[in-house]
Each structure stands twice: as C-alpha cells, then as structure tokens.
C-alpha cells in the first residue's frame, strides 16, 4: 500500500516536472525575443526632422514653464504683501460708501427728472417762441356822488412779437363794458427798431411820451390808486398818439439821460357842442389838418431812484378850412419821481408829482350859444406818495402780512381859465389802501374827496381788483 | 407849419447827434466800469464779465421797481424774458448794456 502511494507521488512529481519543462520550453524562447525587440525600438535612430520638431516643442514648453514660474513667484509675493498689510489697513465704512454712491445716483436721477419736467413744461411757459403775451385785467366798483354806483370791467392783452434782435412788434387791444354794450379798442400798435445802443425808432399808435403816467403807471396793476390823476383823467394830454417817435437813453458819467421825440397827428379842437367847446381831443386818427404835432420829453436821473423830466407837445389843432384853421396849442409838463427801499423806515417809499399847462389860442366860439371868446388855458398838478413796509415781518391776523399792505395818498388840482365847457376847478384828496396778493395782483380801495368850485362835490368810494400778466 | 417842421427837424437832428456821440463814447467806456450810486451806501458795480449777474440783478431792481413791483424771474422762460426785456428796453429807455445785463440776470435766475 505504501509503495503504491509513493509511486503515485512520484508520478505526480514527474508530471509536474514535465509540465514545468514544457512551459519553460514554450516561454523561454519568445520572452527574450520580445525583450530584445523592445530594446531595439528604444534605441532606434530618429530622423533629423523628428529631432528638430522635438527640439522646438521642448523649447516652447521650456519658455512657457519659465513664464509660469515667474508669474507664480509674483503672485506669491503679492499674496505675502496683502497678508502682511491686512492688519494695518484702516477700517472701511462700507455703509457710508454705499450711501454716497446711492446719493449720487439719486441726484443723477433727479437731474434727469428735472430736465424731463423742464422739457415738458417749457412749451407751456409764456414766451418760448417769438411771441409772448402780457397785459392786464381789472374789475372796478365805484360809488360817486350824483352818479349811480356801478361795477366795471376791462381786459387788455398785449401781444409782443420779436422777429429778430432789432425789431419788436407790440399791440394792445382793450375789451371793456360800459352802459349796455361791450367796447373794443386798439389801444396800442407799434413797430419799433433798435437803431443803435442808445436810440430806438418806433411807428404806430403808441403811448404818448408826455410826463410819466401814461407810459409807465397807467396799467391798473401798476397804478397804486384805483383812479387816475385828474390832469390825465380830464384829458389835458391824451393817452396815445399816432405817428413816429425816436427814443432812448444814455449814461452821462454817474447820471443818466433819457429822451423821446415824436411827430404825430396830434390833438384836434372841439367846437361843436356845448359840453366840449374849447377842449382838445386826442383820438385824432385821421388828422384834421396838414400840420402835424411835435412833442418830446427829456428825463434826467442824477441817481437811479430819482428822475426829473420836462415834456412838451405843440401843433395846430383847428380843422383845415374852418375858421379855427390857425389855432395852435402848446402843452408843457414837468414830472419828478423818487422810489427807493429804506432800511430806516422798513419799507419802500414812492413819490410822484406832475404838472401840466395847456395853452390853446384864443378863439371865438359860436354854435348853439352866443359867440364866446375866452383864454383857452387849462392846467393842473398832482402829488402822490406811497409807503409799503416791505421789510417788515409783522402780521395782521393769521394770513395778512403787513409787508403786502401799501398806503397811498394823492392830492390833485385842476384849473380852467374859461367858462363851463372847459370844466370846473377841482381840489381833490384821495386816500388809498392796497393789498398786494402777488407782485402783479392787487386789491385796491380808495376814498376821494373832490371839492368842485361852484358846483357839488364829487366824492367817491372805489374798489378795484387788478391782475397784470 | 414851417416853424413846426423846422423845430422838429432841429430837435431830431440834435437828439440823433447826441445819441451817436454818446454811442461812440460809451463803446470805449463799456469794457471798463459802470458806477451806480445808492444814496445810503455808494455801491460800485463792475459790469465786467466777473460780476454780470450781480450787475444785472442791481439794474433789474433799480430800473424795474421804479415803476412796478419786481416780477418773479420764474414767471417766464428764457425766450419770454428776451421779448419782455426788449419791450421794456424801448418803454423804459434802457441802454443796450443795461438791457443785456438785466436779460442775462433774468435768464439765469428763472
């Protein structure tokens, strides 16, 4: 039994040896051959072209490597510096910086909005083209002795057109209510041209440059009284004239001189009715004779607040072909004005005075009355003072500021040399109280005591609401 | 009639001469200085380019308030003031320099 086992084992060993030998035979030959083949591939020679390409690749990679290495070094240094500096850096107020940025952005947006609003509203503001509109609107209530009390209203827009820097066209049309009808009147119409820095020429129907009232103070929103001075209300000088004028002003050292000269149709003579005989008419749109009237005014201003002026107007007034064809008139006037704000009186004081003398030739009047001859002279003057406490902060009640209240006083005198048709002599006192709602909107009240010689007094109470635009 | 014509001719010629002479004189003076005097405090206002706004404001205040209350510059746009200032130059006998300064002030303050 034991020998069979040993034989068996020997057999196995023999098989194993045989198998090993067989594997050795099959493997010992190809492996060295493969190894030898591999060695021969590594040592195989490369072509010059391949070598050159390898060299170029190498040099490129080498350059990139050096560059990257340098950048890496620089980054390392920067990082080290940042790390070193972090501890000493001042604290940043990020909130403040953000607020600043937000505020700047807000301002920028607001600027844009403002610009948009301006662009949108500009077309609605007066005067964005060569035209603009001004003028006045007024409502008056008057209660006078011997006359029924009444309301009155008028509206007088002024259209201005400036086609170029030298030329200006202005026209004013007045609408009003009287009795039972509406009236419409071409108050002014003038074309003016700037000849040079100190002279303007104008033509048309313009405010008469006689004295200062018609040209400067007659608009209701400028006139501090609800009534006009008697010398103008009773027609010593007309409001407008039709013709041409030259005017301007120039400084003389520290003072200034202004002037106006005009050549117009001029006044005409009233001789056809009892009520108007001897008076001058100034609505002479179609001249009644060949002679034109000539007038002028010179004003001297020693200081910007004070002005003294002299005016005159002369011309033939009788109708050509009539027995009054040689009748002339000569009208003269002086005016002075002072207006200034004084700290000492906490307000503005405004003083005005004017006097006018009318001298028309003697004439024999006939008509529905007996022949009548008289010295055809009229004259009158007024002085007006106004005070407004513009520098006061006092209040009258809750809503009325004292600085908007203005106190006005005027004394008028009118004298006639002739009989009744020229009118009676007047001595008139007027007290006024104005409230300025805005610089161009005023509520006026006035009481007039008018002493008429040889007739009943003509006292009156007036209220007026005026807007200038 | 002849007398009236001659008088008119003399006065117009005189005014034109004065205006032309003044025009020549003032053109040389304009670039220097214009002095305006207030009775309480003598104020010298240079009309050179450094203070045109101030000079315009003063002229606006003095010339306009002589007749009426000062209107708010914001009432009108630039073009509107251009026309109104021209109108008031004619009505108020302003010189070209006064007109220019007042208009510049109104257009910068509106």
Coordinates of C-alpha atoms in Angstrom, one line a residue:
Chain A
X1 CA 0.0 0.0 0.0
X2 CA 2.7 2.3 0.9
X3 CA 4.7 1.7 -2.2
X4 CA 1.6 2.4 -4.4
X5 CA 1.4 5.8 -2.7
X6 CA 5.0 6.6 -3.2
X7 CA 4.7 5.5 -6.8
X8 CA 1.7 7.7 -7.2
X9 CA 3.5 10.6 -5.7
X10 CA 6.5 10.1 -7.9
X11 CA 4.2 10.0 -10.9
X12 CA 2.7 13.4 -9.9
X13 CA 6.1 14.9 -9.4
X14 CA 7.1 13.6 -12.7
X15 CA 4.1 15.1 -14.4
X16 CA 4.7 18.4 -12.6
X17 CA 8.3 18.4 -13.8
X18 CA 7.3 17.6 -17.2
X19 CA 4.7 20.4 -17.3
X20 CA 7.2 22.8 -15.9
X21 CA 9.7 21.8 -18.5
X22 CA 7.1 22.2 -21.2
X23 CA 6.1 25.7 -20.0
X24 CA 9.8 26.6 -19.8
X25 CA 10.4 25.5 -23.4
X26 CA 7.5 27.5 -24.7
X27 CA 8.2 30.6 -22.7
X28 CA 12.0 30.8 -22.7
X29 CA 12.2 31.3 -26.4
X30 CA 9.6 34.2 -27.1
X31 CA 10.2 36.4 -24.0
X32 CA 13.9 37.2 -24.7
X33 CA 12.9 37.8 -28.2
X34 CA 10.3 40.3 -27.2
X35 CA 12.7 42.0 -24.8
X36 CA 15.3 42.1 -27.5
X37 CA 12.7 43.6 -29.8
X38 CA 11.7 46.3 -27.3
X39 CA 15.4 47.2 -26.7
X40 CA 15.8 47.5 -30.4
X41 CA 12.8 50.0 -30.6
X42 CA 14.2 52.4 -27.9
X43 CA 17.5 52.5 -29.5
X44 CA 16.1 53.1 -33.0
X45 CA 17.5 56.2 -34.6
X46 CA 15.2 59.3 -35.2
X47 CA 15.2 61.3 -38.3
X48 CA 16.6 64.8 -38.3
X49 CA 13.2 66.2 -39.0
X50 CA 11.7 64.4 -35.9
X51 CA 14.6 65.6 -33.8
X52 CA 14.1 69.2 -34.9
X53 CA 10.4 69.0 -34.1
X54 CA 11.1 67.5 -30.7
X55 CA 13.6 70.3 -30.0
X56 CA 11.2 73.0 -31.0
X57 CA 8.5 71.5 -28.7
X58 CA 10.9 71.4 -25.9
X59 CA 12.0 75.0 -26.3
X60 CA 8.3 76.1 -26.4
X61 CA 7.4 74.1 -23.3
X62 CA 10.5 75.4 -21.6
X63 CA 9.6 79.0 -22.3
X64 CA 6.1 78.6 -21.0
X65 CA 7.4 76.9 -17.9
X66 CA 9.7 79.8 -17.1
X67 CA 6.9 82.3 -17.7
X68 CA 4.5 80.4 -15.4
X69 CA 7.2 80.1 -12.8
X70 CA 7.8 83.9 -12.8
X71 CA 4.0 84.6 -12.6
X72 CA 3.8 82.2 -9.7
X73 CA 6.6 84.0 -7.9
X74 CA 4.9 87.4 -8.4
X75 CA 1.6 86.1 -7.1
X76 CA 3.3 84.6 -4.1
X77 CA 4.9 88.0 -3.4
X78 CA 1.6 89.9 -3.8
X79 CA -0.2 87.5 -1.6
X80 CA 2.5 87.8 1.0
X81 CA 2.2 91.6 0.9
X82 CA -1.6 91.5 1.2
X83 CA -1.3 89.2 4.1
X84 CA 1.2 91.5 5.8
X85 CA -0.9 94.6 5.2
X86 CA -4.2 93.4 6.2
X87 CA -3.5 94.0 9.9
X88 CA -2.6 97.7 9.4
X89 CA -5.4 98.7 6.9
X90 CA -7.9 101.3 8.1
X91 CA -11.4 100.1 8.6
X92 CA -13.6 100.8 5.6
X93 CA -17.1 102.3 6.2
X94 CA -18.9 100.3 3.6
X95 CA -22.3 101.7 4.6
X96 CA -21.1 105.3 4.1
X97 CA -19.6 104.5 0.8
X98 CA -22.8 102.8 -0.4
X99 CA -24.8 105.8 0.9
X100 CA -22.6 108.1 -1.1
X101 CA -23.0 106.1 -4.2
X102 CA -26.7 105.9 -3.7
X103 CA -27.0 109.6 -3.1
X104 CA -25.0 110.4 -6.3
X105 CA -27.3 108.0 -8.2
X106 CA -30.3 109.7 -6.7
X107 CA -29.1 113.2 -7.6
X108 CA -28.4 112.0 -11.1
X109 CA -31.9 110.6 -11.4
X110 CA -33.4 113.8 -10.0
X111 CA -31.4 115.8 -12.5
X112 CA -32.8 113.7 -15.3
X113 CA -36.3 114.1 -13.9
X114 CA -35.9 117.9 -13.6
X115 CA -34.7 118.0 -17.2
X116 CA -37.6 116.0 -18.3
X117 CA -40.1 118.2 -16.4
X118 CA -38.4 121.3 -17.8
X119 CA -38.7 120.0 -21.3
X120 CA -42.3 119.0 -20.8
X121 CA -43.4 122.3 -19.2
X122 CA -41.3 124.7 -21.3
X123 CA -43.8 124.8 -24.1
X124 CA -46.4 125.9 -21.7
X125 CA -44.4 128.8 -20.3
X126 CA -45.2 132.2 -21.8
X127 CA -42.7 133.2 -24.5
X128 CA -41.0 130.1 -25.9
X129 CA -41.4 131.3 -29.4
X130 CA -41.1 134.8 -30.9
X131 CA -44.4 135.7 -29.4
X132 CA -45.4 136.4 -25.9
X133 CA -48.5 137.7 -24.2
X134 CA -48.8 140.3 -21.4
X135 CA -51.4 142.8 -20.3
X136 CA -53.9 143.4 -17.5
X137 CA -57.4 142.6 -16.4
X138 CA -59.4 144.8 -14.0
X139 CA -62.7 144.9 -12.2
X140 CA -63.7 148.2 -10.5
X141 CA -66.6 149.2 -8.3
X142 CA -67.3 152.9 -7.9
X143 CA -69.8 154.8 -5.8
X144 CA -69.7 158.5 -6.6
X145 CA -71.8 161.4 -5.5
X146 CA -74.5 162.4 -8.0
X147 CA -73.9 159.2 -10.1
X148 CA -75.3 155.7 -9.7
X149 CA -72.8 153.3 -8.3
X150 CA -71.6 150.6 -10.7
X151 CA -69.2 147.8 -11.5
X152 CA -67.0 148.0 -14.5
X153 CA -64.6 145.6 -16.1
X154 CA -61.9 145.6 -18.8
X155 CA -59.4 143.2 -20.2
X156 CA -56.4 144.5 -22.2
X157 CA -54.0 141.8 -23.5
X158 CA -50.7 142.9 -25.1
X159 CA -49.2 140.8 -27.9
X160 CA -45.5 141.1 -28.4
X161 CA -43.7 139.7 -31.4
X162 CA -39.9 139.8 -31.8
X163 CA -39.0 138.6 -35.3
X164 CA -35.3 139.4 -34.8
X165 CA -33.0 141.1 -32.3
X166 CA -33.7 144.6 -33.7
X167 CA -37.4 144.6 -34.4
X168 CA -40.3 144.4 -32.0
X169 CA -44.0 144.5 -32.8
X170 CA -46.4 145.2 -30.0
X171 CA -50.2 145.6 -30.0
X172 CA -52.7 146.0 -27.2
X173 CA -56.4 145.5 -27.7
X174 CA -58.8 146.5 -24.8
X175 CA -62.2 145.0 -24.2
X176 CA -64.5 146.7 -21.8
X177 CA -68.0 147.1 -20.6
X178 CA -69.9 150.3 -20.5
X179 CA -73.6 151.1 -20.3
X180 CA -75.3 148.2 -22.1
X181 CA -72.6 147.3 -24.5
X182 CA -69.1 145.9 -24.9
X183 CA -66.5 148.1 -26.4
X184 CA -63.3 147.1 -28.2
X185 CA -60.4 149.4 -28.8
X186 CA -57.0 149.2 -30.4
X187 CA -55.1 150.8 -27.5
X188 CA -51.6 150.4 -29.0
X189 CA -50.0 149.3 -32.1
X190 CA -46.3 149.9 -32.6
X191 CA -43.4 148.6 -34.6
X192 CA -40.0 149.6 -33.1
X193 CA -36.5 149.2 -34.4
X194 CA -33.2 149.5 -32.4
X195 CA -31.1 151.9 -34.3
X196 CA -28.1 151.6 -32.0
X197 CA -27.3 151.1 -28.4
X198 CA -28.9 154.4 -27.4
X199 CA -31.7 155.0 -29.8
X200 CA -34.9 153.3 -31.0
X201 CA -37.3 154.4 -33.7
X202 CA -40.9 153.5 -33.5
X203 CA -44.0 154.0 -35.6
X204 CA -47.7 153.4 -34.9
X205 CA -50.2 154.2 -32.2
X206 CA -48.1 154.4 -29.1
X207 CA -48.4 155.7 -25.5
X208 CA -47.7 159.4 -25.6
X209 CA -44.3 160.1 -24.1
X210 CA -45.6 163.1 -22.2
X211 CA -44.9 163.1 -18.5
X212 CA -44.7 159.6 -16.9
X213 CA -48.2 158.5 -16.1
X214 CA -49.4 157.2 -19.5
X215 CA -46.2 155.4 -20.4
X216 CA -45.3 153.9 -17.0
X217 CA -48.0 153.9 -14.5
X218 CA -51.4 153.7 -16.1
X219 CA -51.9 149.9 -16.2
X220 CA -54.2 149.1 -13.3
X221 CA -51.8 146.5 -11.8
X222 CA -49.1 149.3 -11.6
X223 CA -51.2 152.3 -10.8
X224 CA -51.3 152.4 -7.0
X225 CA -54.6 154.3 -7.0
X226 CA -58.0 153.0 -8.2
X227 CA -58.4 156.3 -10.0
X228 CA -56.2 158.3 -12.4
X229 CA -54.8 161.7 -11.7
X230 CA -57.2 164.4 -12.7
X231 CA -54.8 166.0 -15.3
X232 CA -54.9 162.8 -17.2
X233 CA -58.5 161.7 -16.4
X234 CA -59.8 165.0 -17.6
X235 CA -57.9 165.0 -20.9
X236 CA -55.2 167.6 -20.6
X237 CA -52.9 165.1 -22.5
X238 CA -54.1 162.1 -24.5
X239 CA -53.0 158.5 -23.7
X240 CA -51.8 157.6 -27.1
X241 CA -50.6 159.3 -30.3
X242 CA -50.4 158.2 -33.9
X243 CA -47.2 158.8 -35.7
X244 CA -43.5 158.1 -35.3
X245 CA -41.1 158.5 -32.4
X246 CA -37.4 158.4 -31.6
X247 CA -36.4 157.5 -28.1
X248 CA -33.6 156.1 -25.9
X249 CA -31.2 156.8 -23.1
X250 CA -27.6 157.1 -22.3
X251 CA -25.4 157.5 -19.3
X252 CA -23.5 160.7 -18.6
X253 CA -20.9 159.8 -16.0
X254 CA -22.7 158.5 -13.0
X255 CA -26.0 160.0 -14.1
X256 CA -28.4 159.1 -17.0
X257 CA -30.4 161.0 -19.5
X258 CA -33.4 159.6 -21.4
X259 CA -35.3 161.2 -24.2
X260 CA -38.2 160.8 -26.6
X261 CA -39.2 162.9 -29.6
X262 CA -42.4 162.3 -31.6
X263 CA -44.1 163.6 -34.7
X264 CA -47.8 162.7 -34.7
X265 CA -51.3 163.6 -35.8
X266 CA -51.7 165.5 -32.6
X267 CA -54.8 166.8 -30.9
X268 CA -57.8 168.3 -32.5
X269 CA -60.1 171.1 -31.4
X270 CA -63.6 170.6 -30.0
X271 CA -66.0 173.3 -31.0
X272 CA -69.2 171.6 -32.0
X273 CA -71.0 171.1 -28.7
X274 CA -71.6 173.0 -25.5
X275 CA -70.1 170.3 -23.4
X276 CA -66.8 170.1 -25.2
X277 CA -66.1 173.5 -26.7
X278 CA -62.6 174.6 -26.2
X279 CA -61.3 171.1 -25.2
X280 CA -58.7 169.2 -27.1
X281 CA -59.4 165.7 -28.4
X282 CA -56.7 163.2 -28.7
X283 CA -58.3 160.4 -30.8
X284 CA -57.2 162.1 -34.0
X285 CA -56.7 159.0 -36.1
X286 CA -57.4 160.9 -39.3
X287 CA -55.7 164.2 -38.9
X288 CA -57.9 167.2 -39.2
X289 CA -55.3 169.4 -40.9
X290 CA -52.0 169.2 -42.7
X291 CA -49.9 170.2 -39.8
X292 CA -48.6 167.5 -37.6
X293 CA -47.9 168.0 -33.9
X294 CA -44.4 167.6 -32.4
X295 CA -43.5 166.7 -28.9
X296 CA -40.8 165.4 -26.7
X297 CA -39.6 164.6 -23.2
X298 CA -36.2 164.7 -21.6
X299 CA -35.7 162.9 -18.3
X300 CA -32.6 163.4 -16.1
X301 CA -31.7 160.8 -13.5
X302 CA -28.9 162.0 -11.1
X303 CA -29.4 158.7 -9.2
X304 CA -31.2 155.6 -10.3
X305 CA -34.0 156.3 -7.8
X306 CA -34.7 159.9 -8.8
X307 CA -35.9 161.4 -12.1
X308 CA -36.8 164.8 -13.2
X309 CA -38.5 165.3 -16.6
X310 CA -39.7 168.0 -18.9
X311 CA -42.3 167.4 -21.7
X312 CA -43.9 169.4 -24.4
X313 CA -46.4 169.0 -27.2
X314 CA -47.2 171.6 -29.8
X315 CA -49.2 171.7 -33.0
X316 CA -52.1 173.0 -34.9
X317 CA -55.5 171.8 -33.6
X318 CA -58.1 173.5 -35.8
X319 CA -59.7 171.9 -38.8
X320 CA -58.3 172.9 -42.1
X321 CA -60.7 175.1 -43.9
X322 CA -62.5 176.2 -40.8
X323 CA -62.3 179.5 -39.0
X324 CA -60.0 177.7 -36.5
X325 CA -57.5 176.7 -39.1
X326 CA -54.9 178.9 -37.5
X327 CA -55.5 177.7 -33.9
X328 CA -52.5 176.2 -32.3
X329 CA -51.8 174.7 -28.9
X330 CA -48.7 174.4 -26.7
X331 CA -48.7 171.9 -23.8
X332 CA -45.9 171.7 -21.3
X333 CA -45.3 169.5 -18.3
X334 CA -42.8 168.6 -15.6
X335 CA -42.6 165.4 -13.7
X336 CA -40.5 164.0 -10.9
X337 CA -40.4 160.7 -9.2
X338 CA -38.5 159.0 -6.4
X339 CA -38.7 155.4 -5.4
X340 CA -36.5 153.6 -3.0
X341 CA -36.5 151.0 -0.2
X342 CA -35.0 152.3 3.0
X343 CA -34.0 150.1 6.0
X344 CA -34.6 153.0 8.3
X345 CA -38.3 153.0 7.6
X346 CA -38.6 149.3 7.0
X347 CA -40.0 149.7 3.6
X348 CA -40.3 151.3 0.2
X349 CA -41.3 154.9 -0.3
X350 CA -42.6 156.1 -3.7
X351 CA -43.2 159.8 -4.5
X352 CA -44.5 161.1 -7.8
X353 CA -45.5 164.6 -8.9
X354 CA -46.6 166.0 -12.3
X355 CA -47.8 169.3 -13.6
X356 CA -49.3 170.2 -17.0
X357 CA -50.0 173.5 -18.6
X358 CA -52.2 173.7 -21.7
X359 CA -52.2 176.9 -23.7
X360 CA -54.5 177.0 -26.8
X361 CA -55.0 180.1 -28.9
X362 CA -58.0 182.3 -28.2
X363 CA -60.9 181.6 -30.4
X364 CA -64.4 182.9 -31.0
X365 CA -66.9 180.0 -30.5
X366 CA -70.3 180.1 -32.0
X367 CA -72.9 177.5 -32.1
X368 CA -76.0 176.7 -30.0
X369 CA -74.9 179.5 -27.7
X370 CA -73.9 183.1 -28.1
X371 CA -70.5 183.9 -29.5
X372 CA -67.9 183.2 -26.8
X373 CA -64.3 184.1 -26.5
X374 CA -62.0 183.1 -23.6
X375 CA -58.4 182.4 -22.8
X376 CA -58.2 178.8 -23.6
X377 CA -56.0 177.6 -20.8
X378 CA -56.1 174.6 -18.5
X379 CA -53.6 173.5 -16.0
X380 CA -53.2 171.1 -13.1
X381 CA -50.9 169.1 -11.0
X382 CA -50.8 166.3 -8.5
X383 CA -48.5 164.8 -6.0
X384 CA -48.7 161.2 -4.8
X385 CA -46.9 159.4 -2.0
X386 CA -47.0 155.8 -1.2
X387 CA -45.4 153.7 1.6
X388 CA -45.2 150.0 1.8
X389 CA -43.4 148.3 4.7
X390 CA -41.7 145.7 2.5
X391 CA -39.0 145.0 5.1
X392 CA -41.5 144.3 8.0
X393 CA -42.3 140.8 9.2
X394 CA -45.3 141.8 11.1
X395 CA -48.6 140.0 10.6
X396 CA -52.1 141.5 10.6
X397 CA -54.1 138.5 11.8
X398 CA -53.2 135.0 10.6
X399 CA -52.9 135.4 6.9
X400 CA -52.2 139.1 6.2
X401 CA -48.6 140.2 6.0
X402 CA -48.0 143.9 6.7
X403 CA -45.4 144.0 4.0
X404 CA -48.1 143.4 1.4
X405 CA -50.1 146.4 2.5
X406 CA -49.5 149.8 0.8
X407 CA -50.7 153.2 2.0
X408 CA -51.3 155.8 -0.7
X409 CA -52.2 159.4 -0.7
X410 CA -52.7 161.8 -3.6
X411 CA -53.6 165.5 -4.0
X412 CA -54.9 166.7 -7.3
X413 CA -55.6 170.2 -8.5
X414 CA -57.2 171.3 -11.8
X415 CA -57.7 174.8 -13.0
X416 CA -59.5 176.2 -16.1
X417 CA -59.4 179.7 -17.3
X418 CA -62.5 179.6 -19.4
X419 CA -66.2 179.2 -18.8
X420 CA -68.1 176.0 -18.0
X421 CA -67.4 173.9 -21.2
X422 CA -63.8 173.5 -20.1
X423 CA -64.9 172.1 -16.8
X424 CA -64.8 173.3 -13.2
X425 CA -61.9 173.8 -10.9
X426 CA -61.1 170.8 -8.7
X427 CA -59.2 170.3 -5.5
X428 CA -59.2 166.6 -4.8
X429 CA -57.8 164.5 -1.9
X430 CA -57.6 160.7 -2.3
X431 CA -56.6 158.2 0.3
X432 CA -55.9 154.6 -0.8
X433 CA -55.2 151.3 0.8
X434 CA -53.8 148.5 -1.3
X435 CA -53.2 144.8 -0.6
X436 CA -50.7 143.1 -2.9
X437 CA -51.7 139.4 -3.2
X438 CA -48.8 138.9 -5.5
X439 CA -46.4 141.4 -7.1
X440 CA -48.8 141.5 -10.1
X441 CA -52.2 141.1 -8.3
X442 CA -53.6 143.9 -6.2
X443 CA -56.8 144.7 -4.3
X444 CA -57.2 148.5 -4.1
X445 CA -59.6 150.6 -2.1
X446 CA -59.8 154.4 -2.2
X447 CA -61.8 157.3 -1.0
X448 CA -61.9 160.6 -2.8
X449 CA -63.0 163.9 -1.5
X450 CA -63.4 166.2 -4.5
X451 CA -64.1 169.9 -3.8
X452 CA -65.6 171.4 -7.0
X453 CA -65.7 175.1 -7.2
X454 CA -69.2 176.5 -7.9
X455 CA -70.7 173.0 -8.0
X456 CA -71.5 170.0 -5.9
X457 CA -68.6 168.0 -4.5
X458 CA -67.8 164.8 -6.3
X459 CA -66.8 162.4 -3.5
X460 CA -66.4 158.8 -4.3
X461 CA -65.5 155.4 -3.0
X462 CA -63.7 152.9 -5.2
X463 CA -62.6 149.3 -5.0
X464 CA -60.5 147.7 -7.7
X465 CA -59.1 144.2 -8.4
X466 CA -56.3 144.2 -10.9
X467 CA -54.1 141.5 -12.4
X468 CA -51.1 142.0 -14.6
X469 CA -49.8 139.1 -16.6
Chain B
X1 CA -46.4 174.8 -40.2
X2 CA -42.9 175.7 -41.4
X3 CA -41.8 176.5 -37.9
X4 CA -43.1 173.2 -36.6
X5 CA -41.3 171.3 -39.3
X6 CA -38.0 173.2 -38.6
X7 CA -38.4 172.7 -34.8
X8 CA -39.0 169.0 -35.3
X9 CA -36.0 168.7 -37.7
X10 CA -33.7 170.6 -35.3
X11 CA -34.6 168.5 -32.3
X12 CA -34.5 165.2 -34.1
X13 CA -31.1 166.1 -35.6
X14 CA -29.9 167.2 -32.1
X15 CA -31.0 164.0 -30.5
X16 CA -29.5 161.9 -33.2
X17 CA -26.2 163.7 -32.9
X18 CA -26.2 163.3 -29.1
X19 CA -27.1 159.7 -29.4
X20 CA -24.3 158.9 -32.0
X21 CA -21.7 160.8 -30.0
X22 CA -22.8 159.1 -26.8
X23 CA -22.7 155.8 -28.7
X24 CA -19.1 156.4 -29.7
X25 CA -18.0 157.5 -26.2
X26 CA -19.7 154.7 -24.4
X27 CA -18.3 151.9 -26.6
X28 CA -14.9 152.7 -25.2
X29 CA -16.2 153.0 -21.7
X30 CA -18.3 149.8 -21.7
X31 CA -15.4 147.5 -21.1
X32 CA -14.1 149.4 -18.2
X33 CA -16.6 150.1 -15.5
X34 CA -20.1 151.4 -14.8
X35 CA -20.7 153.0 -11.4
X36 CA -24.2 153.1 -9.9
X37 CA -24.7 155.1 -6.7
X38 CA -27.1 154.3 -3.9
X39 CA -27.7 157.2 -1.7
X40 CA -27.1 155.4 1.5
X41 CA -24.2 153.1 0.5
X42 CA -22.3 154.0 -2.5
X43 CA -22.1 150.8 -4.4
X44 CA -19.8 150.4 -7.3
X45 CA -20.8 147.7 -9.6
X46 CA -18.4 146.5 -12.2
X47 CA -20.1 145.4 -15.4
X48 CA -17.1 143.4 -16.4
X49 CA -17.6 139.7 -17.0
X50 CA -16.7 138.8 -13.4
X51 CA -19.9 140.2 -11.9
X52 CA -22.5 140.4 -14.7
X53 CA -25.0 138.5 -12.6
X54 CA -24.7 141.0 -9.7
X55 CA -24.7 144.0 -12.0
X56 CA -27.8 142.6 -13.8
X57 CA -29.6 142.0 -10.5
X58 CA -28.9 145.5 -9.3
X59 CA -30.0 147.1 -12.6
X60 CA -33.1 144.9 -12.6
X61 CA -34.0 146.0 -9.1
X62 CA -33.4 149.7 -9.7
X63 CA -35.0 150.1 -13.1
X64 CA -38.0 147.8 -12.8
X65 CA -39.0 148.7 -9.3
X66 CA -39.1 152.4 -10.2
X67 CA -42.4 151.7 -11.9
X68 CA -43.8 148.4 -10.7
X69 CA -43.3 145.6 -8.3
X70 CA -40.5 143.2 -9.3
X71 CA -41.9 140.2 -11.1
X72 CA -40.6 136.7 -10.3
X73 CA -37.9 135.7 -12.8
X74 CA -39.5 132.2 -12.9
X75 CA -42.7 133.6 -14.5
X76 CA -41.2 133.2 -17.9
X77 CA -38.7 131.1 -19.8
X78 CA -35.6 132.4 -21.5
X79 CA -37.3 133.3 -24.7
X80 CA -40.2 135.0 -22.9
X81 CA -37.8 137.3 -21.0
X82 CA -35.9 138.0 -24.1
X83 CA -39.0 139.5 -25.7
X84 CA -40.2 141.3 -22.5
X85 CA -36.7 142.8 -21.9
X86 CA -36.7 144.1 -25.4
X87 CA -40.2 145.6 -24.9
X88 CA -39.0 147.2 -21.6
X89 CA -35.8 148.5 -23.2
X90 CA -38.0 150.5 -25.6
X91 CA -40.5 151.6 -23.0
X92 CA -38.0 152.3 -20.2
X93 CA -35.4 153.9 -22.4
X94 CA -32.7 151.4 -21.3
X95 CA -29.3 151.3 -23.0
X96 CA -28.2 148.2 -24.8
X97 CA -25.8 147.4 -21.9
X98 CA -28.5 147.7 -19.3
X99 CA -30.7 145.6 -21.4
X100 CA -28.1 142.9 -21.9
X101 CA -27.2 142.7 -18.1
X102 CA -30.8 142.6 -17.0
X103 CA -31.7 140.0 -19.5
X104 CA -28.7 137.9 -18.5
X105 CA -29.8 138.1 -14.9
X106 CA -33.4 137.1 -15.6
X107 CA -32.4 134.2 -17.8
X108 CA -30.0 132.8 -15.2
X109 CA -32.5 133.3 -12.3
X110 CA -35.6 131.8 -13.9

